[in-house]
C-alpha atoms as a PDB file:
ATOM      1  CA  UNK A   1      59.860  73.152   8.256  1.00  0.00           C
ATOM      2  CA  UNK A   2      56.637  72.023   9.788  1.00  0.00           C
ATOM      3  CA  UNK A   3      53.851  70.863   7.526  1.00  0.00           C
ATOM      4  CA  UNK A   4      50.288  71.179   8.843  1.00  0.00           C
ATOM      5  CA  UNK A   5      47.643  68.819   7.453  1.00  0.00           C
ATOM      6  CA  UNK A   6      44.017  69.655   7.784  1.00  0.00           C
ATOM      7  CA  UNK A   7      41.438  66.960   7.792  1.00  0.00           C
ATOM      8  CA  UNK A   8      38.048  67.501   6.579  1.00  0.00           C
ATOM      9  CA  UNK A   9      35.250  65.543   8.005  1.00  0.00           C
ATOM     10  CA  UNK A  10      32.765  64.314   5.426  1.00  0.00           C
ATOM     11  CA  UNK A  11      29.378  65.954   5.598  1.00  0.00           C
ATOM     12  CA  UNK A  12      26.864  63.939   7.482  1.00  0.00           C
ATOM     13  CA  UNK A  13      23.852  62.946   5.659  1.00  0.00           C
ATOM     14  CA  UNK A  14      20.446  63.735   7.097  1.00  0.00           C
ATOM     15  CA  UNK A  15      18.194  60.824   7.730  1.00  0.00           C
ATOM     16  CA  UNK A  16      15.559  60.673   5.075  1.00  0.00           C
ATOM     17  CA  UNK A  17      12.185  61.581   6.533  1.00  0.00           C
ATOM     18  CA  UNK A  18       9.740  58.634   6.346  1.00  0.00           C
ATOM     19  CA  UNK A  19       7.478  59.122   3.407  1.00  0.00           C
ATOM     20  CA  UNK A  20       3.979  57.669   2.931  1.00  0.00           C
ATOM     21  CA  UNK A  21       4.969  56.970  -0.619  1.00  0.00           C
ATOM     22  CA  UNK A  22       7.256  54.115   0.495  1.00  0.00           C
ATOM     23  CA  UNK A  23       4.208  51.912   0.755  1.00  0.00           C
ATOM     24  CA  UNK A  24       1.725  52.327  -2.055  1.00  0.00           C
ATOM     25  CA  UNK A  25      -1.838  52.740  -1.103  1.00  0.00           C
ATOM     26  CA  UNK A  26      -0.940  53.090   2.639  1.00  0.00           C
ATOM     27  CA  UNK A  27      -3.842  54.566   4.684  1.00  0.00           C
ATOM     28  CA  UNK A  28      -3.213  57.932   6.324  1.00  0.00           C
ATOM     29  CA  UNK A  29      -3.762  58.012  10.078  1.00  0.00           C
ATOM     30  CA  UNK A  30      -6.870  60.031  11.093  1.00  0.00           C
ATOM     31  CA  UNK A  31      -8.629  59.796   7.708  1.00  0.00           C
ATOM     32  CA  UNK A  32     -11.837  57.673   7.600  1.00  0.00           C
ATOM     33  CA  UNK A  33     -12.295  55.199   4.808  1.00  0.00           C
ATOM     34  CA  UNK A  34     -15.219  55.805   2.291  1.00  0.00           C
ATOM     35  CA  UNK A  35     -17.292  53.084   3.888  1.00  0.00           C
ATOM     36  CA  UNK A  36     -16.900  54.487   7.390  1.00  0.00           C
ATOM     37  CA  UNK A  37     -17.710  57.948   6.190  1.00  0.00           C
ATOM     38  CA  UNK A  38     -20.974  56.725   4.455  1.00  0.00           C
ATOM     39  CA  UNK A  39     -21.970  54.718   7.541  1.00  0.00           C
ATOM     40  CA  UNK A  40     -21.505  57.769   9.709  1.00  0.00           C
ATOM     41  CA  UNK A  41     -23.561  60.063   7.537  1.00  0.00           C
ATOM     42  CA  UNK A  42     -26.355  57.569   7.242  1.00  0.00           C
ATOM     43  CA  UNK A  43     -26.362  57.126  10.980  1.00  0.00           C
ATOM     44  CA  UNK A  44     -26.592  60.918  11.484  1.00  0.00           C
ATOM     45  CA  UNK A  45     -29.427  61.257   8.898  1.00  0.00           C
ATOM     46  CA  UNK A  46     -31.336  58.397  10.571  1.00  0.00           C
ATOM     47  CA  UNK A  47     -30.935  59.996  14.058  1.00  0.00           C
ATOM     48  CA  UNK A  48     -32.023  63.408  12.738  1.00  0.00           C
ATOM     49  CA  UNK A  49     -35.108  61.947  11.196  1.00  0.00           C
ATOM     50  CA  UNK A  50     -35.963  60.143  14.376  1.00  0.00           C
ATOM     51  CA  UNK A  51     -35.607  63.381  16.412  1.00  0.00           C
ATOM     52  CA  UNK A  52     -37.519  65.637  14.045  1.00  0.00           C
ATOM     53  CA  UNK A  53     -40.288  63.271  13.007  1.00  0.00           C
ATOM     54  CA  UNK A  54     -42.457  63.584  16.254  1.00  0.00           C
ATOM     55  CA  UNK A  55     -42.192  67.383  16.211  1.00  0.00           C
ATOM     56  CA  UNK A  56     -43.115  67.496  12.530  1.00  0.00           C
ATOM     57  CA  UNK A  57     -46.070  65.151  13.049  1.00  0.00           C
ATOM     58  CA  UNK A  58     -47.462  67.385  15.789  1.00  0.00           C
ATOM     59  CA  UNK A  59     -46.955  70.537  13.709  1.00  0.00           C
ATOM     60  CA  UNK A  60     -48.731  69.051  10.611  1.00  0.00           C
ATOM     61  CA  UNK A  61     -51.513  67.562  12.889  1.00  0.00           C
ATOM     62  CA  UNK A  62     -52.264  71.050  14.303  1.00  0.00           C
ATOM     63  CA  UNK A  63     -52.972  72.195  10.610  1.00  0.00           C
ATOM     64  CA  UNK A  64     -55.421  69.470   9.878  1.00  0.00           C
ATOM     65  CA  UNK A  65     -59.236  69.501  10.450  1.00  0.00           C
ATOM     66  CA  UNK A  66     -60.716  67.125  12.986  1.00  0.00           C
ATOM     67  CA  UNK A  67     -61.771  64.492  10.443  1.00  0.00           C
ATOM     68  CA  UNK A  68     -58.261  64.042   9.278  1.00  0.00           C
ATOM     69  CA  UNK A  69     -56.587  64.327  12.821  1.00  0.00           C
ATOM     70  CA  UNK A  70     -55.556  60.626  13.054  1.00  0.00           C
ATOM     71  CA  UNK A  71     -54.781  60.117   9.331  1.00  0.00           C
ATOM     72  CA  UNK A  72     -51.685  60.649   7.195  1.00  0.00           C
ATOM     73  CA  UNK A  73     -53.405  63.263   4.990  1.00  0.00           C
ATOM     74  CA  UNK A  74     -51.266  65.996   6.184  1.00  0.00           C
ATOM     75  CA  UNK A  75     -51.700  68.544   3.280  1.00  0.00           C
ATOM     76  CA  UNK A  76     -55.444  67.864   2.638  1.00  0.00           C
ATOM     77  CA  UNK A  77     -57.633  70.847   3.597  1.00  0.00           C
ATOM     78  CA  UNK A  78     -54.912  72.618   5.621  1.00  0.00           C
ATOM     79  CA  UNK A  79     -56.487  75.026   8.108  1.00  0.00           C
ATOM     80  CA  UNK A  80     -55.714  77.253  11.087  1.00  0.00           C
ATOM     81  CA  UNK A  81     -58.956  76.379  12.708  1.00  0.00           C
ATOM     82  CA  UNK A  82     -57.373  74.485  15.568  1.00  0.00           C
ATOM     83  CA  UNK A  83     -55.432  77.622  16.560  1.00  0.00           C
ATOM     84  CA  UNK A  84     -58.407  80.002  16.363  1.00  0.00           C
ATOM     85  CA  UNK A  85     -60.632  77.632  18.350  1.00  0.00           C
ATOM     86  CA  UNK A  86     -57.879  77.120  20.943  1.00  0.00           C
ATOM     87  CA  UNK A  87     -57.366  80.830  21.462  1.00  0.00           C
ATOM     88  CA  UNK A  88     -61.048  81.892  21.276  1.00  0.00           C
ATOM     89  CA  UNK A  89     -63.001  79.061  22.742  1.00  0.00           C
ATOM     90  CA  UNK A  90     -60.756  77.788  25.543  1.00  0.00           C
ATOM     91  CA  UNK A  91     -58.921  79.402  28.473  1.00  0.00           C
ATOM     92  CA  UNK A  92     -55.565  78.664  26.880  1.00  0.00           C
ATOM     93  CA  UNK A  93     -54.369  82.230  27.305  1.00  0.00           C
ATOM     94  CA  UNK A  94     -55.067  82.066  31.000  1.00  0.00           C
ATOM     95  CA  UNK A  95     -53.190  78.825  31.291  1.00  0.00           C
ATOM     96  CA  UNK A  96     -50.392  80.230  29.344  1.00  0.00           C
ATOM     97  CA  UNK A  97     -50.200  83.309  31.610  1.00  0.00           C
ATOM     98  CA  UNK A  98     -50.199  81.146  34.761  1.00  0.00           C
ATOM     99  CA  UNK A  99     -47.455  78.955  33.395  1.00  0.00           C
ATOM    100  CA  UNK A 100     -45.346  81.895  32.352  1.00  0.00           C
ATOM    101  CA  UNK A 101     -45.770  83.463  35.821  1.00  0.00           C
ATOM    102  CA  UNK A 102     -44.826  80.275  37.664  1.00  0.00           C
ATOM    103  CA  UNK A 103     -41.950  79.471  35.333  1.00  0.00           C
ATOM    104  CA  UNK A 104     -40.592  83.015  35.362  1.00  0.00           C
ATOM    105  CA  UNK A 105     -40.623  83.229  39.229  1.00  0.00           C
ATOM    106  CA  UNK A 106     -39.117  79.700  39.513  1.00  0.00           C
ATOM    107  CA  UNK A 107     -36.299  80.738  37.037  1.00  0.00           C
ATOM    108  CA  UNK A 108     -35.408  84.032  38.769  1.00  0.00           C
ATOM    109  CA  UNK A 109     -35.487  82.704  42.367  1.00  0.00           C
ATOM    110  CA  UNK A 110     -33.948  79.439  41.404  1.00  0.00           C
ATOM    111  CA  UNK A 111     -31.027  81.023  39.670  1.00  0.00           C
ATOM    112  CA  UNK A 112     -30.322  83.413  42.679  1.00  0.00           C
ATOM    113  CA  UNK A 113     -30.626  80.731  45.322  1.00  0.00           C
ATOM    114  CA  UNK A 114     -28.493  78.240  43.331  1.00  0.00           C
ATOM    115  CA  UNK A 115     -25.844  80.752  42.482  1.00  0.00           C
ATOM    116  CA  UNK A 116     -25.420  82.097  46.053  1.00  0.00           C
ATOM    117  CA  UNK A 117     -25.567  78.579  47.577  1.00  0.00           C
ATOM    118  CA  UNK A 118     -22.912  77.243  45.003  1.00  0.00           C
ATOM    119  CA  UNK A 119     -20.661  80.155  45.659  1.00  0.00           C
ATOM    120  CA  UNK A 120     -20.924  79.897  49.451  1.00  0.00           C
ATOM    121  CA  UNK A 121     -20.142  76.105  49.303  1.00  0.00           C
ATOM    122  CA  UNK A 122     -17.315  76.676  46.865  1.00  0.00           C
ATOM    123  CA  UNK A 123     -15.533  79.445  48.655  1.00  0.00           C
ATOM    124  CA  UNK A 124     -16.330  79.380  52.465  1.00  0.00           C
ATOM    125  CA  UNK A 125     -15.970  76.884  55.297  1.00  0.00           C
ATOM    126  CA  UNK A 126     -18.832  76.719  57.752  1.00  0.00           C
ATOM    127  CA  UNK A 127     -20.396  74.284  60.103  1.00  0.00           C
ATOM    128  CA  UNK A 128     -22.708  71.769  58.453  1.00  0.00           C
ATOM    129  CA  UNK A 129     -21.174  72.279  54.987  1.00  0.00           C
ATOM    130  CA  UNK A 130     -20.739  68.604  54.344  1.00  0.00           C
ATOM    131  CA  UNK A 131     -24.181  67.876  55.626  1.00  0.00           C
ATOM    132  CA  UNK A 132     -25.703  70.566  53.278  1.00  0.00           C
ATOM    133  CA  UNK A 133     -23.987  69.029  50.298  1.00  0.00           C
ATOM    134  CA  UNK A 134     -25.137  65.508  51.259  1.00  0.00           C
ATOM    135  CA  UNK A 135     -28.735  66.865  51.646  1.00  0.00           C
ATOM    136  CA  UNK A 136     -28.704  68.494  48.177  1.00  0.00           C
ATOM    137  CA  UNK A 137     -27.547  65.225  46.750  1.00  0.00           C
ATOM    138  CA  UNK A 138     -29.919  63.014  48.532  1.00  0.00           C
ATOM    139  CA  UNK A 139     -33.011  65.049  47.584  1.00  0.00           C
ATOM    140  CA  UNK A 140     -32.348  64.151  43.929  1.00  0.00           C
ATOM    141  CA  UNK A 141     -32.770  60.379  44.681  1.00  0.00           C
ATOM    142  CA  UNK A 142     -36.655  60.610  45.494  1.00  0.00           C
ATOM    143  CA  UNK A 143     -38.999  60.150  42.554  1.00  0.00           C
ATOM    144  CA  UNK A 144     -41.807  62.608  42.148  1.00  0.00           C
ATOM    145  CA  UNK A 145     -44.575  60.087  42.960  1.00  0.00           C
ATOM    146  CA  UNK A 146     -43.147  59.636  46.424  1.00  0.00           C
ATOM    147  CA  UNK A 147     -43.100  63.318  47.224  1.00  0.00           C
ATOM    148  CA  UNK A 148     -46.523  64.315  46.011  1.00  0.00           C
ATOM    149  CA  UNK A 149     -48.457  63.380  49.224  1.00  0.00           C
ATOM    150  CA  UNK A 150     -46.082  64.917  51.755  1.00  0.00           C
ATOM    151  CA  UNK A 151     -45.582  68.085  49.751  1.00  0.00           C
ATOM    152  CA  UNK A 152     -49.429  68.256  49.185  1.00  0.00           C
ATOM    153  CA  UNK A 153     -50.010  68.057  53.034  1.00  0.00           C
ATOM    154  CA  UNK A 154     -47.347  70.645  53.695  1.00  0.00           C
ATOM    155  CA  UNK A 155     -48.892  73.020  51.060  1.00  0.00           C
ATOM    156  CA  UNK A 156     -52.397  72.429  52.458  1.00  0.00           C
ATOM    157  CA  UNK A 157     -51.307  73.261  56.062  1.00  0.00           C
ATOM    158  CA  UNK A 158     -49.703  76.473  54.745  1.00  0.00           C
ATOM    159  CA  UNK A 159     -52.792  77.444  52.624  1.00  0.00           C
ATOM    160  CA  UNK A 160     -50.650  77.316  49.378  1.00  0.00           C
ATOM    161  CA  UNK A 161     -52.870  74.897  47.434  1.00  0.00           C
ATOM    162  CA  UNK A 162     -54.304  76.341  44.234  1.00  0.00           C
ATOM    163  CA  UNK A 163     -51.858  79.090  44.455  1.00  0.00           C
ATOM    164  CA  UNK A 164     -48.929  80.017  42.048  1.00  0.00           C
ATOM    165  CA  UNK A 165     -46.765  80.485  45.072  1.00  0.00           C
ATOM    166  CA  UNK A 166     -47.233  76.922  46.080  1.00  0.00           C
ATOM    167  CA  UNK A 167     -46.118  75.638  42.666  1.00  0.00           C
ATOM    168  CA  UNK A 168     -43.102  77.861  42.665  1.00  0.00           C
ATOM    169  CA  UNK A 169     -42.005  76.603  46.044  1.00  0.00           C
ATOM    170  CA  UNK A 170     -42.460  73.033  44.918  1.00  0.00           C
ATOM    171  CA  UNK A 171     -40.519  73.504  41.694  1.00  0.00           C
ATOM    172  CA  UNK A 172     -37.699  75.180  43.659  1.00  0.00           C
ATOM    173  CA  UNK A 173     -37.359  71.974  45.675  1.00  0.00           C
ATOM    174  CA  UNK A 174     -36.672  70.188  42.381  1.00  0.00           C
ATOM    175  CA  UNK A 175     -34.431  72.757  40.563  1.00  0.00           C
ATOM    176  CA  UNK A 176     -32.283  74.263  43.397  1.00  0.00           C
ATOM    177  CA  UNK A 177     -30.483  71.149  44.687  1.00  0.00           C
ATOM    178  CA  UNK A 178     -29.284  70.034  41.127  1.00  0.00           C
ATOM    179  CA  UNK A 179     -28.448  73.623  40.111  1.00  0.00           C
ATOM    180  CA  UNK A 180     -26.587  74.413  43.340  1.00  0.00           C
ATOM    181  CA  UNK A 181     -24.409  71.409  42.808  1.00  0.00           C
ATOM    182  CA  UNK A 182     -23.728  72.328  39.184  1.00  0.00           C
ATOM    183  CA  UNK A 183     -22.947  76.020  40.146  1.00  0.00           C
ATOM    184  CA  UNK A 184     -20.570  74.853  42.968  1.00  0.00           C
ATOM    185  CA  UNK A 185     -18.550  72.850  40.447  1.00  0.00           C
ATOM    186  CA  UNK A 186     -18.529  75.770  38.077  1.00  0.00           C
ATOM    187  CA  UNK A 187     -17.336  78.279  40.735  1.00  0.00           C
ATOM    188  CA  UNK A 188     -14.571  75.784  41.564  1.00  0.00           C
ATOM    189  CA  UNK A 189     -13.094  76.441  38.169  1.00  0.00           C
ATOM    190  CA  UNK A 190     -12.850  80.271  38.678  1.00  0.00           C
ATOM    191  CA  UNK A 191      -9.518  81.152  40.286  1.00  0.00           C
ATOM    192  CA  UNK A 192      -9.610  82.287  43.905  1.00  0.00           C
ATOM    193  CA  UNK A 193      -7.195  85.110  42.987  1.00  0.00           C
ATOM    194  CA  UNK A 194     -10.118  86.992  41.628  1.00  0.00           C
ATOM    195  CA  UNK A 195     -11.955  86.884  45.024  1.00  0.00           C
ATOM    196  CA  UNK A 196      -8.723  88.092  46.665  1.00  0.00           C
ATOM    197  CA  UNK A 197      -8.293  91.004  44.292  1.00  0.00           C
ATOM    198  CA  UNK A 198     -11.893  92.014  45.108  1.00  0.00           C
ATOM    199  CA  UNK A 199     -11.143  91.868  48.904  1.00  0.00           C
ATOM    200  CA  UNK A 200      -7.987  94.113  48.318  1.00  0.00           C
ATOM    201  CA  UNK A 201     -10.119  96.583  46.540  1.00  0.00           C
ATOM    202  CA  UNK A 202     -12.445  96.796  49.552  1.00  0.00           C
ATOM    203  CA  UNK A 203     -15.352  94.753  48.290  1.00  0.00           C
ATOM    204  CA  UNK A 204     -17.485  92.675  50.626  1.00  0.00           C
ATOM    205  CA  UNK A 205     -17.866  88.940  49.957  1.00  0.00           C
ATOM    206  CA  UNK A 206     -21.310  89.529  48.388  1.00  0.00           C
ATOM    207  CA  UNK A 207     -19.853  92.482  46.373  1.00  0.00           C
ATOM    208  CA  UNK A 208     -17.102  90.283  45.145  1.00  0.00           C
ATOM    209  CA  UNK A 209     -19.588  87.692  44.074  1.00  0.00           C
ATOM    210  CA  UNK A 210     -21.941  90.099  42.439  1.00  0.00           C
ATOM    211  CA  UNK A 211     -19.474  92.256  40.637  1.00  0.00           C
ATOM    212  CA  UNK A 212     -16.505  89.941  39.819  1.00  0.00           C
ATOM    213  CA  UNK A 213     -17.505  86.359  39.997  1.00  0.00           C
ATOM    214  CA  UNK A 214     -21.058  86.416  38.673  1.00  0.00           C
ATOM    215  CA  UNK A 215     -20.137  87.967  35.278  1.00  0.00           C
ATOM    216  CA  UNK A 216     -17.628  85.132  34.774  1.00  0.00           C
ATOM    217  CA  UNK A 217     -20.306  82.564  35.571  1.00  0.00           C
ATOM    218  CA  UNK A 218     -22.624  83.264  32.655  1.00  0.00           C
ATOM    219  CA  UNK A 219     -22.372  79.800  31.166  1.00  0.00           C
ATOM    220  CA  UNK A 220     -23.469  78.237  34.528  1.00  0.00           C
ATOM    221  CA  UNK A 221     -26.107  80.814  34.991  1.00  0.00           C
ATOM    222  CA  UNK A 222     -27.550  80.126  31.508  1.00  0.00           C
ATOM    223  CA  UNK A 223     -27.692  76.380  32.171  1.00  0.00           C
ATOM    224  CA  UNK A 224     -29.273  77.004  35.586  1.00  0.00           C
ATOM    225  CA  UNK A 225     -31.880  79.323  34.194  1.00  0.00           C
ATOM    226  CA  UNK A 226     -32.721  76.853  31.354  1.00  0.00           C
ATOM    227  CA  UNK A 227     -33.092  73.963  33.668  1.00  0.00           C
ATOM    228  CA  UNK A 228     -35.165  75.897  36.230  1.00  0.00           C
ATOM    229  CA  UNK A 229     -37.464  77.147  33.365  1.00  0.00           C
ATOM    230  CA  UNK A 230     -37.964  73.842  31.731  1.00  0.00           C
ATOM    231  CA  UNK A 231     -38.630  72.234  35.250  1.00  0.00           C
ATOM    232  CA  UNK A 232     -41.558  74.669  35.870  1.00  0.00           C
ATOM    233  CA  UNK A 233     -42.756  74.866  32.231  1.00  0.00           C
ATOM    234  CA  UNK A 234     -43.186  71.194  31.472  1.00  0.00           C
ATOM    235  CA  UNK A 235     -43.938  69.669  34.854  1.00  0.00           C
ATOM    236  CA  UNK A 236     -47.239  67.744  34.964  1.00  0.00           C
ATOM    237  CA  UNK A 237     -47.605  65.757  38.193  1.00  0.00           C
ATOM    238  CA  UNK A 238     -47.460  68.612  40.724  1.00  0.00           C
ATOM    239  CA  UNK A 239     -49.446  70.971  38.594  1.00  0.00           C
ATOM    240  CA  UNK A 240     -52.249  68.451  38.205  1.00  0.00           C
ATOM    241  CA  UNK A 241     -52.364  67.632  41.861  1.00  0.00           C
ATOM    242  CA  UNK A 242     -52.084  71.078  43.349  1.00  0.00           C
ATOM    243  CA  UNK A 243     -54.187  73.159  40.988  1.00  0.00           C
ATOM    244  CA  UNK A 244     -57.856  73.029  40.194  1.00  0.00           C
ATOM    245  CA  UNK A 245     -60.222  75.297  38.286  1.00  0.00           C
ATOM    246  CA  UNK A 246     -59.712  76.678  34.814  1.00  0.00           C
ATOM    247  CA  UNK A 247     -58.619  80.035  36.000  1.00  0.00           C
ATOM    248  CA  UNK A 248     -55.777  78.563  38.127  1.00  0.00           C
ATOM    249  CA  UNK A 249     -54.563  75.717  35.860  1.00  0.00           C
ATOM    250  CA  UNK A 250     -51.241  75.881  34.148  1.00  0.00           C
ATOM    251  CA  UNK A 251     -50.577  74.583  30.635  1.00  0.00           C
ATOM    252  CA  UNK A 252     -49.719  71.032  31.943  1.00  0.00           C
ATOM    253  CA  UNK A 253     -53.053  70.773  33.673  1.00  0.00           C
ATOM    254  CA  UNK A 254     -55.061  72.559  30.926  1.00  0.00           C
ATOM    255  CA  UNK A 255     -53.918  70.010  28.209  1.00  0.00           C
ATOM    256  CA  UNK A 256     -55.673  67.282  30.102  1.00  0.00           C
ATOM    257  CA  UNK A 257     -59.030  69.007  29.373  1.00  0.00           C
ATOM    258  CA  UNK A 258     -58.721  67.845  25.733  1.00  0.00           C
ATOM    259  CA  UNK A 259     -58.697  64.153  26.698  1.00  0.00           C
ATOM    260  CA  UNK A 260     -61.592  62.460  28.460  1.00  0.00           C
ATOM    261  CA  UNK A 261     -63.229  59.116  28.672  1.00  0.00           C
ATOM    262  CA  UNK A 262     -65.166  59.716  25.446  1.00  0.00           C
ATOM    263  CA  UNK A 263     -62.281  60.666  23.186  1.00  0.00           C
ATOM    264  CA  UNK A 264     -59.537  63.134  22.517  1.00  0.00           C
ATOM    265  CA  UNK A 265     -59.357  66.405  20.635  1.00  0.00           C
ATOM    266  CA  UNK A 266     -56.196  65.919  18.692  1.00  0.00           C
ATOM    267  CA  UNK A 267     -56.268  69.034  16.658  1.00  0.00           C
ATOM    268  CA  UNK A 268     -56.469  71.583  19.588  1.00  0.00           C
ATOM    269  CA  UNK A 269     -54.075  69.550  21.638  1.00  0.00           C
ATOM    270  CA  UNK A 270     -51.501  69.556  18.846  1.00  0.00           C
ATOM    271  CA  UNK A 271     -51.963  73.306  18.326  1.00  0.00           C
ATOM    272  CA  UNK A 272     -51.526  73.849  22.089  1.00  0.00           C
ATOM    273  CA  UNK A 273     -48.324  71.670  21.998  1.00  0.00           C
ATOM    274  CA  UNK A 274     -46.880  73.776  19.226  1.00  0.00           C
ATOM    275  CA  UNK A 275     -47.594  77.108  21.042  1.00  0.00           C
ATOM    276  CA  UNK A 276     -46.192  75.591  24.322  1.00  0.00           C
ATOM    277  CA  UNK A 277     -42.997  74.721  22.643  1.00  0.00           C
ATOM    278  CA  UNK A 278     -42.339  78.243  21.496  1.00  0.00           C
ATOM    279  CA  UNK A 279     -41.317  79.800  24.851  1.00  0.00           C
ATOM    280  CA  UNK A 280     -39.098  76.838  25.642  1.00  0.00           C
ATOM    281  CA  UNK A 281     -37.371  77.136  22.297  1.00  0.00           C
ATOM    282  CA  UNK A 282     -36.734  80.859  22.896  1.00  0.00           C
ATOM    283  CA  UNK A 283     -35.219  80.284  26.274  1.00  0.00           C
ATOM    284  CA  UNK A 284     -32.995  77.596  24.842  1.00  0.00           C
ATOM    285  CA  UNK A 285     -31.876  79.964  22.089  1.00  0.00           C
ATOM    286  CA  UNK A 286     -31.089  82.635  24.604  1.00  0.00           C
ATOM    287  CA  UNK A 287     -29.194  80.316  26.895  1.00  0.00           C
ATOM    288  CA  UNK A 288     -27.253  78.775  23.998  1.00  0.00           C
ATOM    289  CA  UNK A 289     -25.478  82.075  23.325  1.00  0.00           C
ATOM    290  CA  UNK A 290     -23.887  81.828  26.727  1.00  0.00           C
ATOM    291  CA  UNK A 291     -23.052  78.156  26.874  1.00  0.00           C
ATOM    292  CA  UNK A 292     -19.376  78.632  26.255  1.00  0.00           C
ATOM    293  CA  UNK A 293     -16.919  77.124  28.728  1.00  0.00           C
ATOM    294  CA  UNK A 294     -13.679  78.694  29.709  1.00  0.00           C
ATOM    295  CA  UNK A 295     -14.773  82.300  30.021  1.00  0.00           C
ATOM    296  CA  UNK A 296     -12.490  82.641  33.080  1.00  0.00           C
ATOM    297  CA  UNK A 297      -9.405  81.427  31.152  1.00  0.00           C
ATOM    298  CA  UNK A 298      -6.762  84.138  31.185  1.00  0.00           C
ATOM    299  CA  UNK A 299      -8.514  86.160  33.887  1.00  0.00           C
ATOM    300  CA  UNK A 300      -5.412  85.710  36.072  1.00  0.00           C
ATOM    301  CA  UNK A 301      -2.092  86.436  34.453  1.00  0.00           C
ATOM    302  CA  UNK A 302       0.744  84.010  35.247  1.00  0.00           C
END
C-alpha cells in the first residue's frame, strides 16, 4: 500500500510597499516648501509689476492735461484732449495709414518668401544650398547702423527713397533671413511621407507645399507673420532715414515731431503710443491662437 504525502508550500508574503509614514514629517518629492512657494509668488508679482508699470504709466499720461504730464497726479483732471488733438490737429492718421500699408505688405510678402524658401531648403537638394543657408545666417550679424548707408545708396540709385516700396524691401532684408531659417527648422519636423503621398496623388511640388504642408505649418506661419509685422511696425532707423515729409512718414518718424530742441509734447506722444500699440496687440492675439506645436503629430500612422 503506497502512501502519498502532499507538501504544501507556505504562502509567500508580499514585500510591504514603502510608506511615507515610516518617517514622520518626511517631505514629499515634488512638493515645494511653504517658504519656496511664497518666494516664487513674490518674484512673479514683482516681475509682473515691472512689466506692466511702463505701459500703465504711458496710458495714464495720455489721459492727463499738459500741465500734469510729468507729474504723478494721474487721476487729476482726467481728459481725452490729447487723443482729440492728436487725431484732429496732426497728420497721425496719415502716418498710421502709411505704417499699416508698409507693415501689411512686409508681412504678406515676408511670409510667402520665408515659407517657400524654408520649404525648398528643407526638402530639396540643389547647387548652392549650403551657401544660401550661410548667407541667410551671416546677414543677421550686421547691425542696423552699418547697413543704413549702403542700403540708402542702393535705394537712391533705384529711385525708391521716400517710397513705401523702398521701406518694404528694406524690412524684407531684415525679416526674411531669420524667418526662412525658422521655417526651415519647422518644415524639418513635418514627416516627408506627407510629401510622398502628395506626389502619389499627382500633385506638383508646389501643390504639395500649398495644399498639404502649409496647413500643417500654421504655428510657424503665425510666428513668421508676427515677427515680420513687428519688424516693419516698430522700426525707427530706416523709416527716419529714408522717408521725409509729413505725407510720407510712418509712425516711427511721425513720433519724432513731438520732440524738438525746445521741449517735448508728452501728452500727444503718450496718446500716439497707446494707439500704436493696439494693432501690434491685435496681431499678437491673432498669432497666439496658432502658436501650438505638434500639429503634425499623428499625421502619419505607424
